[in-house]
Amino acid sequence: MNFVTRPGRVGIMGGTFDPIHYGHLVTAEAARWEFALEKVIFVPSGRPPHKKDYPVTDAEYRYQMTLLATASNPYFEVSRCEIDREGFSYTVETVAEFRREYGPEVQLYFITGADAILEILTWKDVDRLLRECQFIAATRPGFHLNRLEESRPQLPVEGRHRIHLIEVPALAISSTDIRWRVKNKKPIKYLLPEAVEEYIRSRGLYRPRLDGVYEKG
Ligand code: ATP
Ligand code: MG
């Protein structure tokens, strides 16, 4: 455990968490430890604007799974802010909401996988975002850091140093793969916390219906 936590540094881990898995948890914990964060707040998305290609599971289920997965870590919290917001969720609004809640002094760190950061950096309000929060991007398998390094010169000069890279143990876990596994009756044990696995089973999440659409349970 890192005892050098610095009050005033808060991590935000956004995601669809459909379902949450050890890749998310390991990344959040690595960021917390390396940046001496006071806490990490997990923010399950409402209706994500970029995930329209499959029916995202009901937000309440994703929220419950996130609660179950984070319960044993006293530094982890879960926020309903995106779930309770109307319409699509945008990171810039979420960050602004935490800024209002915690005040001007707090340092916000938005934690993402390195693949997600590249997407974020193409958004139109990236300048504003980089003023409001710093980024911690975790490498995940199959991602080449030089792609990020190549895009760095295109960033606003004052924002460039506000993106930090960390390495997490190579976890080739993704929610897409877990959903595929459930649908195809393959094991998901050890890819995510047992309580989440049990929740998925008891609600019948990710099982196919005859018409090929995912069942909500
Ligand atoms: P999907 O396969 O549906 O895209 P996902 O596994 O990527 O799901 P998300 O909820 O989309 O999960 O991810 C939330 C955040 O966690 C993103 O910033 C993503 O880059 C990061 N992330 C996801 N899986 C991992 C992993 N195995 N290691 C590190 N970061 C991860
Ligand atoms: Mg993803």
CSV table of C-alpha atoms and ligand atoms in Angstrom, one decimal:
chain,number,residue,atom,x,y,z
A,1,MET,CA,0.0,0.0,0.0
A,2,ASN,CA,1.2,3.5,-0.8
A,3,PHE,CA,1.0,5.6,2.3
A,4,VAL,CA,2.0,8.8,0.6
A,5,THR,CA,-1.5,9.7,-0.6
A,6,ARG,CA,-1.8,13.4,-1.3
A,7,PRO,CA,-5.1,15.0,-0.4
A,8,GLY,CA,-6.4,17.0,-3.2
A,9,ARG,CA,-5.6,14.5,-6.0
A,10,VAL,CA,-8.6,12.7,-7.3
A,11,GLY,CA,-8.7,10.0,-10.0
A,12,ILE,CA,-11.7,9.6,-12.3
A,13,MET,CA,-12.1,6.3,-14.1
A,14,GLY,CA,-14.7,6.5,-16.7
A,15,GLY,CA,-16.0,3.5,-18.7
A,16,THR,CA,-19.0,1.6,-20.0
A,17,PHE,CA,-18.1,-1.2,-17.5
A,18,ASP,CA,-20.3,-3.7,-19.5
A,19,PRO,CA,-19.1,-5.6,-17.5
A,20,ILE,CA,-16.3,-4.2,-15.2
A,21,HIS,CA,-13.2,-6.5,-15.1
A,22,TYR,CA,-9.8,-6.8,-13.7
A,23,GLY,CA,-8.2,-4.7,-16.5
A,24,HIS,CA,-10.2,-1.7,-15.1
A,25,LEU,CA,-9.4,-2.5,-11.5
A,26,VAL,CA,-5.7,-3.1,-12.0
A,27,THR,CA,-5.4,0.1,-14.0
A,28,ALA,CA,-7.3,2.2,-11.4
A,29,GLU,CA,-5.2,0.8,-8.6
A,30,ALA,CA,-1.9,1.3,-10.5
A,31,ALA,CA,-2.8,4.9,-11.2
A,32,ARG,CA,-3.9,5.5,-7.6
A,33,TRP,CA,-0.6,4.2,-6.3
A,34,GLU,CA,1.7,5.8,-8.8
A,35,PHE,CA,0.1,9.3,-8.5
A,36,ALA,CA,-0.6,9.1,-4.8
A,37,LEU,CA,-4.3,9.7,-5.5
A,38,GLU,CA,-6.6,10.3,-2.5
A,39,LYS,CA,-9.2,8.1,-4.2
A,40,VAL,CA,-10.4,6.9,-7.6
A,41,ILE,CA,-14.0,7.5,-8.6
A,42,PHE,CA,-15.5,5.1,-11.1
A,43,VAL,CA,-18.0,6.7,-13.4
A,44,PRO,CA,-20.2,4.2,-15.3
A,45,SER,CA,-21.4,6.0,-18.5
A,46,GLY,CA,-25.0,6.7,-19.2
A,47,ARG,CA,-25.6,6.4,-22.9
A,48,PRO,CA,-22.1,6.5,-24.4
A,49,PRO,CA,-22.1,8.4,-27.7
A,50,HIS,CA,-19.5,6.2,-29.2
A,51,LYS,CA,-21.0,2.8,-28.4
A,52,LYS,CA,-23.9,2.5,-30.7
A,53,ASP,CA,-22.9,-0.8,-32.3
A,54,TYR,CA,-24.3,-3.1,-29.7
A,55,PRO,CA,-27.0,-2.7,-27.1
A,56,VAL,CA,-25.3,-1.4,-24.0
A,57,THR,CA,-26.6,-3.1,-20.9
A,58,ASP,CA,-29.0,-1.1,-18.7
A,59,ALA,CA,-27.1,1.4,-16.6
A,60,GLU,CA,-28.4,0.2,-13.3
A,61,TYR,CA,-26.9,-3.3,-13.9
A,62,ARG,CA,-23.6,-1.7,-14.9
A,63,TYR,CA,-23.7,0.5,-11.9
A,64,GLN,CA,-24.4,-2.5,-9.6
A,65,MET,CA,-21.6,-4.5,-11.1
A,66,THR,CA,-19.2,-1.5,-10.6
A,67,LEU,CA,-20.3,-1.2,-6.9
A,68,LEU,CA,-19.7,-5.0,-6.4
A,69,ALA,CA,-16.3,-4.9,-8.0
A,70,THR,CA,-15.0,-1.9,-6.1
A,71,ALA,CA,-16.4,-2.6,-2.7
A,72,SER,CA,-13.3,-4.2,-1.2
A,73,ASN,CA,-11.0,-1.2,-2.0
A,74,PRO,CA,-11.4,1.7,0.5
A,75,TYR,CA,-9.9,4.1,-2.0
A,76,PHE,CA,-12.5,3.3,-4.7
A,77,GLU,CA,-15.9,5.1,-5.1
A,78,VAL,CA,-18.6,4.9,-7.7
A,79,SER,CA,-20.5,7.9,-9.0
A,80,ARG,CA,-23.9,8.0,-10.6
A,81,CYS,CA,-23.4,11.4,-12.2
A,82,GLU,CA,-23.4,10.1,-15.8
A,83,ILE,CA,-26.1,7.6,-15.2
A,84,ASP,CA,-28.4,10.1,-13.8
A,85,ARG,CA,-27.7,12.7,-16.5
A,86,GLU,CA,-30.1,12.9,-19.4
A,87,GLY,CA,-28.8,12.1,-22.9
A,88,PHE,CA,-25.3,11.2,-24.0
A,89,SER,CA,-22.4,11.4,-21.6
A,90,TYR,CA,-19.4,13.6,-22.5
A,91,THR,CA,-16.2,13.4,-20.5
A,92,VAL,CA,-15.8,17.2,-20.5
A,93,GLU,CA,-19.2,17.6,-18.7
A,94,THR,CA,-18.3,14.9,-16.2
A,95,VAL,CA,-14.9,16.5,-15.4
A,96,ALA,CA,-16.6,19.9,-15.0
A,97,GLU,CA,-19.1,18.4,-12.6
A,98,PHE,CA,-16.3,17.0,-10.4
A,99,ARG,CA,-14.5,20.4,-10.6
A,100,ARG,CA,-17.6,22.1,-9.3
A,101,GLU,CA,-18.0,19.5,-6.5
A,102,TYR,CA,-14.3,19.5,-5.4
A,103,GLY,CA,-13.4,23.1,-6.0
A,104,PRO,CA,-10.6,24.9,-7.9
A,105,GLU,CA,-7.8,23.5,-5.8
A,106,VAL,CA,-8.2,19.8,-6.4
A,107,GLN,CA,-6.1,18.1,-9.1
A,108,LEU,CA,-8.2,15.8,-11.2
A,109,TYR,CA,-6.7,12.9,-13.1
A,110,PHE,CA,-8.8,11.2,-15.7
A,111,ILE,CA,-7.6,7.5,-16.0
A,112,THR,CA,-8.0,5.7,-19.3
A,113,GLY,CA,-6.6,2.9,-21.4
A,114,ALA,CA,-4.1,4.2,-23.9
A,115,ASP,CA,-6.5,3.3,-26.7
A,116,ALA,CA,-9.2,5.5,-25.3
A,117,ILE,CA,-6.8,8.4,-24.8
A,118,LEU,CA,-6.1,8.6,-28.5
A,119,GLU,CA,-9.8,8.9,-29.1
A,120,ILE,CA,-10.2,11.6,-26.5
A,121,LEU,CA,-7.4,13.6,-27.9
A,122,THR,CA,-9.3,14.0,-31.2
A,123,TRP,CA,-12.3,15.6,-29.5
A,124,LYS,CA,-13.0,19.2,-30.2
A,125,ASP,CA,-12.8,20.5,-26.7
A,126,VAL,CA,-9.5,18.9,-25.9
A,127,ASP,CA,-7.9,22.2,-24.9
A,128,ARG,CA,-10.6,22.8,-22.3
A,129,LEU,CA,-10.4,19.3,-21.1
A,130,LEU,CA,-6.6,19.4,-20.6
A,131,ARG,CA,-7.0,22.6,-18.6
A,132,GLU,CA,-9.5,21.0,-16.3
A,133,CYS,CA,-7.8,17.6,-15.7
A,134,GLN,CA,-4.6,15.7,-16.3
A,135,PHE,CA,-4.7,12.3,-18.0
A,136,ILE,CA,-3.2,9.0,-16.9
A,137,ALA,CA,-3.1,6.6,-19.8
A,138,ALA,CA,-2.4,2.9,-19.2
A,139,THR,CA,-0.9,0.8,-21.8
A,140,ARG,CA,-2.8,-2.3,-22.7
A,141,PRO,CA,-1.8,-5.1,-25.0
A,142,GLY,CA,-1.8,-4.5,-28.7
A,143,PHE,CA,-1.3,-0.8,-28.2
A,144,HIS,CA,1.8,1.0,-29.4
A,145,LEU,CA,2.8,3.9,-27.3
A,146,ASN,CA,4.5,5.6,-30.2
A,147,ARG,CA,1.1,6.3,-31.7
A,148,LEU,CA,0.4,8.5,-28.7
A,149,GLU,CA,3.9,10.0,-28.9
A,150,GLU,CA,3.3,10.9,-32.5
A,151,SER,CA,0.1,12.7,-31.8
A,152,ARG,CA,1.6,14.6,-28.9
A,153,PRO,CA,3.0,17.4,-31.0
A,154,GLN,CA,-0.5,18.2,-32.3
A,155,LEU,CA,-1.7,18.9,-28.8
A,156,PRO,CA,-1.8,22.4,-27.3
A,157,VAL,CA,1.6,23.2,-25.9
A,158,GLU,CA,0.5,23.9,-22.4
A,159,GLY,CA,-1.5,20.6,-22.3
A,160,ARG,CA,1.2,18.2,-23.5
A,161,HIS,CA,2.8,17.6,-20.2
A,162,ARG,CA,-0.6,16.9,-18.6
A,163,ILE,CA,-0.8,13.4,-20.2
A,164,HIS,CA,1.1,10.7,-18.2
A,165,LEU,CA,1.7,7.2,-19.3
A,166,ILE,CA,1.8,4.2,-16.9
A,167,GLU,CA,2.4,0.6,-17.6
A,168,VAL,CA,0.0,-2.0,-16.2
A,169,PRO,CA,0.7,-5.7,-16.2
A,170,ALA,CA,-0.4,-7.0,-19.6
A,171,LEU,CA,-4.0,-7.7,-19.2
A,172,ALA,CA,-5.7,-8.8,-22.4
A,173,ILE,CA,-9.1,-8.6,-20.8
A,174,SER,CA,-11.9,-6.7,-22.4
A,175,SER,CA,-15.6,-6.4,-21.8
A,176,THR,CA,-16.2,-7.4,-25.4
A,177,ASP,CA,-14.4,-10.6,-24.9
A,178,ILE,CA,-16.2,-11.3,-21.7
A,179,ARG,CA,-19.6,-10.7,-23.3
A,180,TRP,CA,-18.6,-13.0,-26.1
A,181,ARG,CA,-17.5,-15.7,-23.6
A,182,VAL,CA,-20.8,-15.6,-21.8
A,183,LYS,CA,-22.7,-15.8,-25.0
A,184,ASN,CA,-20.7,-18.8,-26.1
A,185,LYS,CA,-20.7,-20.5,-22.7
A,186,LYS,CA,-17.0,-20.1,-22.2
A,187,PRO,CA,-15.5,-19.5,-18.7
A,188,ILE,CA,-15.1,-15.9,-17.4
A,189,LYS,CA,-13.8,-17.0,-14.0
A,190,TYR,CA,-10.6,-15.1,-13.0
A,191,LEU,CA,-11.2,-12.3,-15.6
A,192,LEU,CA,-13.4,-10.3,-13.2
A,193,PRO,CA,-14.4,-10.4,-9.5
A,194,GLU,CA,-16.4,-13.3,-8.4
A,195,ALA,CA,-19.3,-11.1,-7.2
A,196,VAL,CA,-19.6,-9.7,-10.7
A,197,GLU,CA,-19.5,-13.1,-12.3
A,198,GLU,CA,-22.2,-14.2,-9.9
A,199,TYR,CA,-24.3,-11.1,-10.7
A,200,ILE,CA,-24.0,-11.8,-14.5
A,201,ARG,CA,-25.1,-15.3,-13.9
A,202,SER,CA,-28.0,-14.5,-11.7
A,203,ARG,CA,-29.4,-11.8,-14.0
A,204,GLY,CA,-28.8,-13.8,-17.1
A,205,LEU,CA,-26.7,-10.9,-18.6
A,206,TYR,CA,-25.1,-11.3,-22.1
A,207,ARG,CA,-26.9,-14.4,-23.0
A,208,PRO,CA,-28.2,-14.4,-26.5
A,209,ARG,CA,-31.9,-14.4,-27.3
A,210,LEU,CA,-33.2,-16.4,-30.2
A,211,ASP,CA,-33.3,-13.2,-32.3
A,212,GLY,CA,-29.7,-12.6,-31.7
A,213,VAL,CA,-30.1,-9.6,-29.4
A,214,TYR,CA,-28.5,-9.6,-26.0
A,215,GLU,CA,-30.8,-10.4,-23.2
A,216,LYS,CA,-31.0,-8.1,-20.2
A,217,GLY,CA,-32.0,-10.8,-17.7
B,1,ATP,P1,-15.3,-2.9,-24.6
B,1,ATP,O1,-14.6,-4.1,-25.0
B,1,ATP,O2,-16.8,-3.0,-24.5
B,1,ATP,O3,-14.9,-1.7,-25.3
B,1,ATP,P2,-13.5,-2.3,-22.4
B,1,ATP,O4,-13.0,-3.6,-21.9
B,1,ATP,O5,-12.6,-1.5,-23.3
B,1,ATP,O6,-14.9,-2.6,-23.0
B,1,ATP,P3,-14.5,0.1,-21.3
B,1,ATP,O7,-15.6,0.2,-20.3
B,1,ATP,O8,-14.8,0.5,-22.6
B,1,ATP,O9,-14.0,-1.4,-21.2
B,1,ATP,O10,-13.2,0.8,-20.7
B,1,ATP,C1,-13.2,1.8,-19.7
B,1,ATP,C2,-11.7,2.3,-19.7
B,1,ATP,O11,-10.8,1.2,-19.2
B,1,ATP,C3,-11.2,2.8,-21.0
B,1,ATP,O12,-10.3,3.9,-20.7
B,1,ATP,C4,-10.3,1.6,-21.5
B,1,ATP,O13,-9.3,2.0,-22.3
B,1,ATP,C5,-9.8,1.0,-20.2
B,1,ATP,N1,-9.5,-0.4,-20.2
B,1,ATP,C6,-10.3,-1.4,-20.6
B,1,ATP,N2,-9.8,-2.6,-20.5
B,1,ATP,C7,-8.5,-2.4,-20.0
B,1,ATP,C8,-7.4,-3.3,-19.7
B,1,ATP,N3,-7.5,-4.6,-19.9
B,1,ATP,N4,-6.3,-2.7,-19.3
B,1,ATP,C9,-6.2,-1.4,-19.1
B,1,ATP,N5,-7.2,-0.5,-19.4
B,1,ATP,C10,-8.3,-1.0,-19.9
B,2,MG,MG,-13.4,-0.1,-24.7
